[in-house]
Short mmCIF file of C-alpha atoms in Angstrom, two decimals:
data_model
loop_
_atom_site.label_atom_id
_atom_site.label_comp_id
_atom_site.label_asym_id
_atom_site.label_seq_id
_atom_site.Cartn_x
_atom_site.Cartn_y
_atom_site.Cartn_z
CA UNK A 30 0.00 0.00 0.00
CA UNK A 31 2.03 2.93 -1.32
CA UNK A 32 0.20 5.67 0.60
CA UNK A 33 0.96 3.78 3.83
CA UNK A 34 4.66 3.43 3.00
CA UNK A 35 4.78 7.15 2.25
CA UNK A 36 2.96 7.92 5.52
CA UNK A 37 5.44 5.76 7.47
CA UNK A 38 8.37 7.54 5.80
CA UNK A 39 6.85 10.98 6.43
CA UNK A 40 5.40 10.54 9.91
CA UNK A 41 7.10 7.46 11.41
CA UNK A 42 9.87 7.77 13.95
CA UNK A 43 12.80 5.35 13.98
CA UNK A 44 14.33 4.32 17.29
CA UNK A 45 17.56 2.31 16.94
CA UNK A 46 17.60 -0.47 14.34
CA UNK A 47 14.41 -2.31 15.20
CA UNK A 48 11.74 0.09 16.47
CA UNK A 49 9.52 2.15 14.22
CA UNK A 50 6.97 4.33 15.99
CA UNK A 51 3.85 5.29 14.07
CA UNK A 52 1.95 6.67 17.02
CA UNK A 53 1.38 9.98 15.25
CA UNK A 54 -1.33 8.39 13.08
CA UNK A 55 -1.91 4.72 13.92
CA UNK A 56 -1.81 3.81 17.58
CA UNK A 57 -1.86 6.83 19.91
CA UNK A 58 -2.95 9.79 17.84
CA UNK A 59 -5.36 8.46 15.20
CA UNK A 60 -5.61 9.95 11.72
CA UNK A 61 -9.16 8.77 11.15
CA UNK A 62 -9.25 9.78 7.49
CA UNK A 63 -6.11 7.71 6.86
CA UNK A 64 -7.51 4.80 8.89
CA UNK A 65 -10.35 4.77 6.37
CA UNK A 66 -7.84 4.21 3.55
CA UNK A 67 -6.45 1.30 5.57
CA UNK A 68 -9.94 -0.10 6.14
CA UNK A 69 -10.73 0.15 2.44
CA UNK A 70 -7.51 -1.69 1.57
CA UNK A 71 -8.28 -4.54 3.99
CA UNK A 72 -11.74 -4.70 2.43
CA UNK A 73 -10.25 -4.87 -1.06
CA UNK A 74 -8.01 -7.76 -0.01
CA UNK A 75 -10.62 -9.79 1.90
CA UNK A 76 -13.89 -8.75 0.27
CA UNK A 77 -14.35 -12.11 -1.47
CA UNK A 78 -14.26 -14.01 1.80
CA UNK A 79 -17.46 -14.64 3.81
CA UNK A 80 -16.33 -12.68 6.87
CA UNK A 81 -18.85 -12.45 9.69
CA UNK A 82 -16.73 -10.91 12.44
CA UNK A 83 -13.53 -8.96 12.99
CA UNK A 84 -11.39 -9.86 15.99
CA UNK A 85 -8.71 -7.58 17.39
CA UNK A 86 -6.96 -6.97 20.67
CA UNK A 87 -6.96 -3.97 22.98
CA UNK A 88 -5.84 -1.28 22.77
CA UNK A 89 -4.11 -0.31 19.54
CA UNK A 90 -6.03 -2.66 17.24
CA UNK A 91 -9.45 -1.27 18.17
CA UNK A 92 -9.59 1.87 16.02
CA UNK A 93 -8.29 0.10 12.90
CA UNK A 94 -10.65 -2.85 13.37
CA UNK A 95 -13.64 -0.57 13.96
CA UNK A 96 -13.02 1.50 10.83
CA UNK A 97 -12.39 -1.65 8.79
CA UNK A 98 -15.63 -3.23 10.05
CA UNK A 99 -17.61 -0.37 8.53
CA UNK A 100 -16.67 -1.67 5.08
CA UNK A 101 -17.45 -5.32 5.87
CA UNK A 102 -20.63 -4.39 7.78
CA UNK A 103 -19.83 -6.88 10.54
CA UNK A 104 -19.35 -6.56 14.31
CA UNK A 105 -15.95 -6.25 15.97
CA UNK A 106 -14.93 -7.99 19.15
CA UNK A 107 -11.76 -6.92 20.90
CA UNK A 108 -9.91 -9.35 23.14
CA UNK A 109 -9.16 -7.96 26.57
CA UNK A 110 -5.79 -8.27 28.21
CA UNK A 111 -5.41 -9.23 31.82
CA UNK A 112 -2.13 -9.66 33.70
CA UNK A 113 -3.37 -12.74 35.51
CA UNK A 114 -5.06 -15.99 34.62
CA UNK A 115 -8.79 -15.52 34.83
CA UNK A 116 -10.80 -18.67 35.37
CA UNK A 117 -14.06 -17.13 34.16
CA UNK A 118 -15.93 -20.01 32.51
CA UNK A 119 -17.69 -17.53 30.20
CA UNK A 120 -14.50 -16.56 28.35
CA UNK A 121 -12.10 -18.07 25.84
CA UNK A 122 -8.60 -17.40 27.03
CA UNK A 123 -5.05 -17.62 25.66
CA UNK A 124 -1.76 -16.94 27.36
CA UNK A 125 0.45 -14.58 25.36
CA UNK A 126 4.07 -13.64 25.90
CA UNK A 127 4.82 -9.95 25.39
CA UNK A 128 8.40 -9.32 24.21
CA UNK A 129 7.88 -5.61 24.89
CA UNK A 130 6.95 -6.18 28.53
CA UNK A 131 8.88 -9.44 28.92
CA UNK A 132 5.99 -11.06 30.70
CA UNK A 133 2.91 -13.15 30.00
CA UNK A 134 -0.60 -11.84 29.89
CA UNK A 135 -3.99 -13.44 29.42
CA UNK A 136 -6.06 -12.55 26.35
CA UNK A 137 -9.79 -13.09 26.73
CA UNK A 138 -13.03 -12.94 24.80
CA UNK A 139 -16.51 -13.53 26.14
CA UNK A 140 -17.84 -16.77 24.64
CA UNK A 141 -21.00 -15.02 23.51
CA UNK A 142 -19.06 -12.83 21.09
CA UNK A 143 -17.12 -15.46 19.15
CA UNK A 144 -19.32 -18.19 17.72
CA UNK A 145 -18.65 -21.59 16.13
CA UNK A 146 -20.28 -20.42 12.89
CA UNK A 147 -18.14 -17.27 12.68
CA UNK A 148 -15.78 -16.59 9.77
CA UNK A 149 -13.21 -14.44 11.50
CA UNK A 150 -10.82 -11.80 10.17
CA UNK A 151 -8.13 -10.82 12.68
CA UNK A 152 -6.93 -7.20 12.40
CA UNK A 153 -3.99 -5.67 14.25
CA UNK A 154 -1.66 -2.71 13.93
CA UNK A 155 1.71 -4.50 14.08
CA UNK A 156 3.08 -7.97 13.43
CA UNK A 157 6.48 -8.59 14.97
CA UNK A 158 6.94 -11.85 16.87
CA UNK A 159 3.39 -12.91 16.16
CA UNK A 160 2.45 -13.69 19.75
CA UNK A 161 -0.66 -11.50 19.88
CA UNK A 162 -2.00 -12.77 16.53
CA UNK A 163 -1.33 -16.40 17.49
CA UNK A 164 -3.15 -15.76 20.78
CA UNK A 165 -6.16 -14.43 18.87
CA UNK A 166 -6.00 -17.43 16.51
CA UNK A 167 -6.11 -19.65 19.59
CA UNK A 168 -9.30 -17.89 20.76
CA UNK A 169 -10.84 -18.53 17.31
CA UNK A 170 -9.83 -22.21 17.58
CA UNK A 171 -11.37 -22.53 21.07
CA UNK A 172 -14.63 -21.08 19.74
CA UNK A 173 -14.67 -23.64 16.92
CA UNK A 174 -14.87 -20.71 14.49
CA UNK A 175 -13.05 -20.40 11.16
CA UNK A 176 -10.05 -18.11 10.81
CA UNK A 177 -10.36 -16.59 7.35
CA UNK A 178 -7.21 -14.51 7.55
CA UNK A 179 -5.13 -11.92 9.31
CA UNK A 180 -4.66 -8.31 8.24
CA UNK A 181 -1.91 -6.22 9.81
CA UNK A 182 -0.98 -2.66 8.98
CA UNK A 183 2.78 -2.96 9.50
CA UNK A 184 4.76 -6.20 9.50
CA UNK A 185 8.30 -6.14 10.77
CA UNK A 186 9.70 -8.54 8.20
CA UNK A 187 12.95 -8.97 10.12
CA UNK A 188 11.09 -10.56 13.02
CA UNK A 189 9.59 -14.07 12.90
CA UNK A 190 5.85 -13.35 13.14
CA UNK A 191 5.16 -13.60 9.41
CA UNK A 192 6.98 -16.93 9.10
CA UNK A 193 5.16 -18.36 12.13
CA UNK A 194 1.77 -17.51 10.63
CA UNK A 195 2.81 -19.03 7.30
CA UNK A 196 3.90 -22.23 9.09
CA UNK A 197 0.51 -22.33 10.78
CA UNK A 198 -1.17 -22.07 7.37
CA UNK A 199 -2.73 -18.70 8.14
CA UNK A 200 -3.51 -16.29 5.28
CA UNK A 201 -1.70 -13.06 6.12
CA UNK A 202 -2.08 -9.70 4.42
CA UNK A 203 0.38 -7.03 5.57
CA UNK A 204 -0.20 -3.56 4.15
CA UNK A 205 3.47 -2.65 4.56
CA UNK A 206 6.40 -4.96 5.31
CA UNK A 207 9.55 -3.44 6.72
CA UNK A 208 12.48 -5.72 5.91
CA UNK A 209 15.17 -3.68 7.53
CA UNK A 210 15.93 -0.49 9.41
CA UNK A 211 19.52 0.52 8.83
CA UNK A 212 21.27 3.79 9.63
CA UNK A 213 17.92 5.45 10.14
CA UNK A 214 16.58 4.25 6.77
CA UNK A 215 13.53 2.04 6.38
CA UNK A 216 13.77 -0.66 3.72
CA UNK A 217 10.33 -1.87 2.60
CA UNK A 218 9.71 -5.22 0.96
CA UNK A 219 8.52 -4.72 -2.63
CA UNK B 12 -31.23 9.36 22.78
CA UNK B 13 -34.21 7.02 22.56
CA UNK B 14 -32.60 4.39 20.32
CA UNK B 15 -29.79 4.07 22.87
CA UNK B 16 -32.19 3.63 25.78
CA UNK B 17 -33.99 0.95 23.79
CA UNK B 18 -30.69 -0.74 22.95
CA UNK B 19 -29.69 -0.74 26.63
CA UNK B 20 -33.06 -2.23 27.59
CA UNK B 21 -32.84 -4.88 24.85
CA UNK B 22 -29.18 -5.82 24.99
CA UNK B 23 -27.88 -4.61 28.35
CA UNK B 24 -27.29 -6.96 31.23
CA UNK B 25 -28.00 -5.91 34.82
CA UNK B 26 -25.79 -7.22 37.62
CA UNK B 27 -27.06 -6.39 41.10
CA UNK B 28 -28.33 -2.85 41.72
CA UNK B 29 -25.47 -0.83 40.34
CA UNK B 30 -23.85 -2.58 37.37
CA UNK B 31 -25.17 -2.44 33.84
CA UNK B 32 -23.15 -4.30 31.25
CA UNK B 33 -23.41 -3.16 27.65
CA UNK B 34 -20.50 -5.17 26.34
CA UNK B 35 -22.67 -6.78 23.67
CA UNK B 36 -22.57 -3.57 21.62
CA UNK B 37 -20.46 -0.85 23.24
CA UNK B 38 -17.26 -1.98 24.91
CA UNK B 39 -16.29 -5.56 24.08
CA UNK B 40 -18.33 -6.60 21.07
CA UNK B 41 -18.85 -3.46 18.98
CA UNK B 42 -21.99 -2.83 16.94
CA UNK B 43 -20.31 -0.51 14.48
CA UNK B 44 -23.54 0.53 12.77
CA UNK B 45 -24.98 1.55 16.14
CA UNK B 46 -21.73 3.32 17.10
CA UNK B 47 -22.34 5.48 14.03
CA UNK B 48 -25.71 6.58 15.46
CA UNK B 49 -23.88 7.49 18.66
CA UNK B 50 -21.23 9.42 16.72
CA UNK B 51 -23.93 11.31 14.81
CA UNK B 52 -25.66 12.24 18.06
CA UNK B 53 -22.44 13.56 19.61
CA UNK B 54 -21.93 15.55 16.41
CA UNK B 55 -25.44 16.97 16.61
CA UNK B 56 -24.82 18.10 20.19
CA UNK B 57 -21.34 19.60 19.70
CA UNK B 58 -21.34 20.59 16.02
CA UNK B 59 -21.48 24.31 16.79
CA UNK B 60 -18.28 24.20 18.83
CA UNK B 61 -14.88 24.68 17.18
CA UNK B 62 -13.56 21.21 18.07
CA UNK B 63 -10.08 20.38 16.80
CA UNK B 64 -9.40 17.10 18.59
CA UNK B 65 -11.17 14.26 20.38
CA UNK B 66 -9.54 12.83 23.49
CA UNK B 67 -10.47 9.46 24.95
CA UNK B 68 -8.87 6.80 27.09
CA UNK B 69 -7.92 3.21 26.31
CA UNK B 70 -9.48 0.80 25.80
CA UNK B 71 -13.25 1.09 25.72
CA UNK B 72 -13.44 4.73 24.61
CA UNK B 73 -11.40 4.21 21.45
CA UNK B 74 -14.02 2.78 19.11
CA UNK B 75 -16.66 5.38 20.06
CA UNK B 76 -14.19 8.26 19.77
CA UNK B 77 -12.91 7.03 16.39
CA UNK B 78 -16.38 6.72 14.89
CA UNK B 79 -17.38 10.10 16.34
CA UNK B 80 -14.25 11.74 14.92
CA UNK B 81 -15.37 10.80 11.41
CA UNK B 82 -18.24 13.29 11.75
CA UNK B 83 -16.09 16.08 13.18
CA UNK B 84 -13.22 15.35 10.75
CA UNK B 85 -10.62 15.76 13.49
CA UNK B 86 -7.92 13.46 14.90
CA UNK B 87 -8.38 11.33 18.00
CA UNK B 88 -5.81 10.84 20.69
CA UNK B 89 -6.31 8.12 23.26
CA UNK B 90 -4.67 8.39 26.66
CA UNK B 91 -2.69 5.32 27.65
CA UNK B 92 -2.97 3.70 31.03
CA UNK B 93 0.05 2.56 32.94
CA UNK B 94 0.05 0.95 36.38
CA UNK B 95 3.09 2.92 37.49
CA UNK B 96 4.23 6.51 37.47
CA UNK B 97 6.13 7.18 34.29
CA UNK B 98 8.54 10.08 34.41
CA UNK B 99 8.71 10.45 30.63
CA UNK B 100 9.20 14.19 30.04
CA UNK B 101 7.46 13.87 26.67
CA UNK B 102 4.06 13.03 28.18
CA UNK B 103 1.31 14.79 30.09
CA UNK B 104 0.30 12.56 32.95
CA UNK B 105 -2.52 12.33 35.51
CA UNK B 106 -3.01 9.92 38.35
CA UNK B 107 -6.46 8.33 38.34
CA UNK B 108 -8.13 6.16 40.95
CA UNK B 109 -10.05 3.21 39.56
CA UNK B 110 -12.99 2.18 41.76
CA UNK B 111 -13.33 -1.00 39.69
CA UNK B 112 -9.75 -2.08 40.35
CA UNK B 113 -9.40 -0.22 43.67
CA UNK B 114 -6.01 1.11 42.71
CA UNK B 115 -4.38 4.09 41.05
CA UNK B 116 -3.11 4.17 37.53
CA UNK B 117 -1.29 6.75 35.46
CA UNK B 118 -3.00 8.19 32.38
CA UNK B 119 -0.66 9.60 29.75
CA UNK B 120 -0.66 11.44 26.45
CA UNK B 121 2.37 12.32 24.35
CA UNK B 122 2.81 16.10 24.44
CA UNK B 123 2.95 16.22 20.64
CA UNK B 124 -0.66 15.06 20.37
CA UNK B 125 -2.39 17.57 22.65
CA UNK B 126 -1.59 21.17 21.78
CA UNK B 127 -2.16 24.49 23.52
CA UNK B 128 -4.32 25.69 20.62
CA UNK B 129 -6.55 22.58 20.72
CA UNK B 130 -10.29 22.76 21.37
CA UNK B 131 -10.86 19.34 22.92
CA UNK B 132 -13.93 17.14 23.11
CA UNK B 133 -13.56 14.26 25.58
CA UNK B 134 -15.50 11.12 24.65
CA UNK B 135 -15.95 8.04 26.83
CA UNK B 136 -18.29 5.08 27.14
CA UNK B 137 -19.31 5.42 30.81
CA UNK B 138 -19.46 8.12 33.44
CA UNK B 139 -19.74 6.81 36.99
CA UNK B 140 -17.42 8.35 39.58
CA UNK B 141 -15.88 10.66 37.01
CA UNK B 142 -12.25 9.80 37.76
CA UNK B 143 -11.29 8.92 34.20
CA UNK B 144 -12.91 12.03 32.71
CA UNK B 145 -11.36 14.28 35.36
CA UNK B 146 -7.99 12.67 34.59
CA UNK B 147 -8.44 13.49 30.90
CA UNK B 148 -9.51 17.05 31.80
CA UNK B 149 -6.27 17.35 33.77
CA UNK B 150 -4.27 16.32 30.68
CA UNK B 151 -6.08 19.03 28.69
CA UNK B 152 -5.23 21.56 31.43
CA UNK B 153 -1.55 20.55 31.42
CA UNK B 154 -1.43 21.06 27.66
CA UNK B 155 -2.91 24.54 28.03
CA UNK B 156 -5.68 23.44 25.64
CA UNK B 157 -9.38 24.30 25.91
CA UNK B 158 -11.86 21.69 27.08
CA UNK B 159 -14.98 22.29 25.00
CA UNK B 160 -17.04 19.54 26.58
CA UNK B 161 -17.46 15.91 27.50
CA UNK B 162 -19.67 13.38 25.75
CA UNK B 163 -20.41 10.06 27.43
CA UNK B 164 -22.65 7.31 26.13
CA UNK B 165 -24.02 6.13 29.48
CA UNK B 166 -24.02 8.14 32.69
CA UNK B 167 -24.79 6.37 35.93
CA UNK B 168 -26.84 9.18 37.45
CA UNK B 169 -26.79 7.56 40.90
CA UNK B 170 -23.02 7.97 41.08
CA UNK B 171 -21.27 11.34 41.60
CA UNK B 172 -19.43 11.79 38.27
CA UNK B 173 -22.03 14.07 36.69
CA UNK B 174 -22.17 16.35 39.73
CA UNK B 175 -18.37 16.53 39.90
CA UNK B 176 -18.13 17.66 36.28
CA UNK B 177 -20.87 20.24 36.84
CA UNK B 178 -18.99 21.60 39.88
CA UNK B 179 -15.88 21.87 37.72
CA UNK B 180 -17.88 23.89 35.18
CA UNK B 181 -17.52 21.26 32.47
CA UNK B 182 -20.17 20.98 29.74
CA UNK B 183 -21.40 17.38 29.85
CA UNK B 184 -23.62 15.63 27.33
CA UNK B 185 -24.74 12.13 28.34
CA UNK B 186 -26.67 10.20 25.69
CA UNK B 187 -28.46 8.14 28.35
CA UNK B 188 -28.61 8.74 32.09
CA UNK B 189 -29.53 5.83 34.33
CA UNK B 190 -30.96 7.18 37.57
CA UNK B 191 -31.63 3.88 39.24
CA UNK B 192 -31.46 0.13 38.85
CA UNK B 193 -34.05 -1.50 41.07
CA UNK B 194 -35.26 -5.08 41.09
CA UNK B 195 -33.70 -5.65 37.69
CA UNK B 196 -35.39 -2.57 36.19
CA UNK B 197 -33.50 0.36 34.70
CA UNK B 198 -34.93 3.80 35.42
CA UNK B 199 -33.73 6.38 32.89
CA UNK B 200 -33.71 10.11 33.55
CA UNK B 201 -36.18 11.86 31.24
#
């Protein structure tokens, strides 16, 4: 998605050789007009699939998933994060390791909002190590629902998340893949 | 907002005499079509104000604020919650007491995303004790910005948040005010 690559180059902020911050438009301040371009692009890529629900994870996936859902005309459910294991029998639950926080958290969805007949599209802002997406895929599995695919805005191609999803046979669409950050320059995958 | 009251009566879930759960459409599963009605209503109520930015708080305010921002054509910024005091000089920060969790947390916004010239509309899902909204108002104050008003979807009228905002001279618009929950019945304010 060329407009996204341009936006990342214009507005992104590079920290060291592996962190790219896009919180000026994607996950802290939200450029809602631009999020609509992102939503339209996800729709273009998944419009031929029978999607009945979009699943994301709090907090930074919510805005993108909500805007995207307007094009699919389906409900969103966002998984909640909890630091501790919750034994609530009304929720599906997956343990996820956060490399950022170097600790585990529990990701949960109320069983009423993820159904066996659902065709689920997972949407998230970033794909790096893949832990959050694999946690959401586990919630879909527990529900007996079908995972149609995963759409992420930015994939860090130099981290293993993309390969892990491929190994798991999951259809991934990344709107921009960053293969390298070197000397303050972002190298996108073609 | 009559359609909201009806939605709460149809889809809300009452727990005891003080908890009303609306997570089937507002803050876990998201009925995006209905969120657009909410966004339109906030726009109708604040359209004559010169709003330049919508401020909300993760996680459950994000979807409502994002949809609402589409009508105002302004950016959203969502305050992040952190359990501990963060001394980052690049953020405005307010300490907020959570009655739900019975502990304090820190609410933060990057200084680049809340400007002295901003005319801010705060949007949130619930108003109960008012701590989260007052925390956001404090961030606006630190930025030297102008707080135009506060829009909440559901106000629990039997808790002191509304009165606190009134005392602080803040313009509040609540789309539904619940005055009482008694014997499983919701009593709305007219």
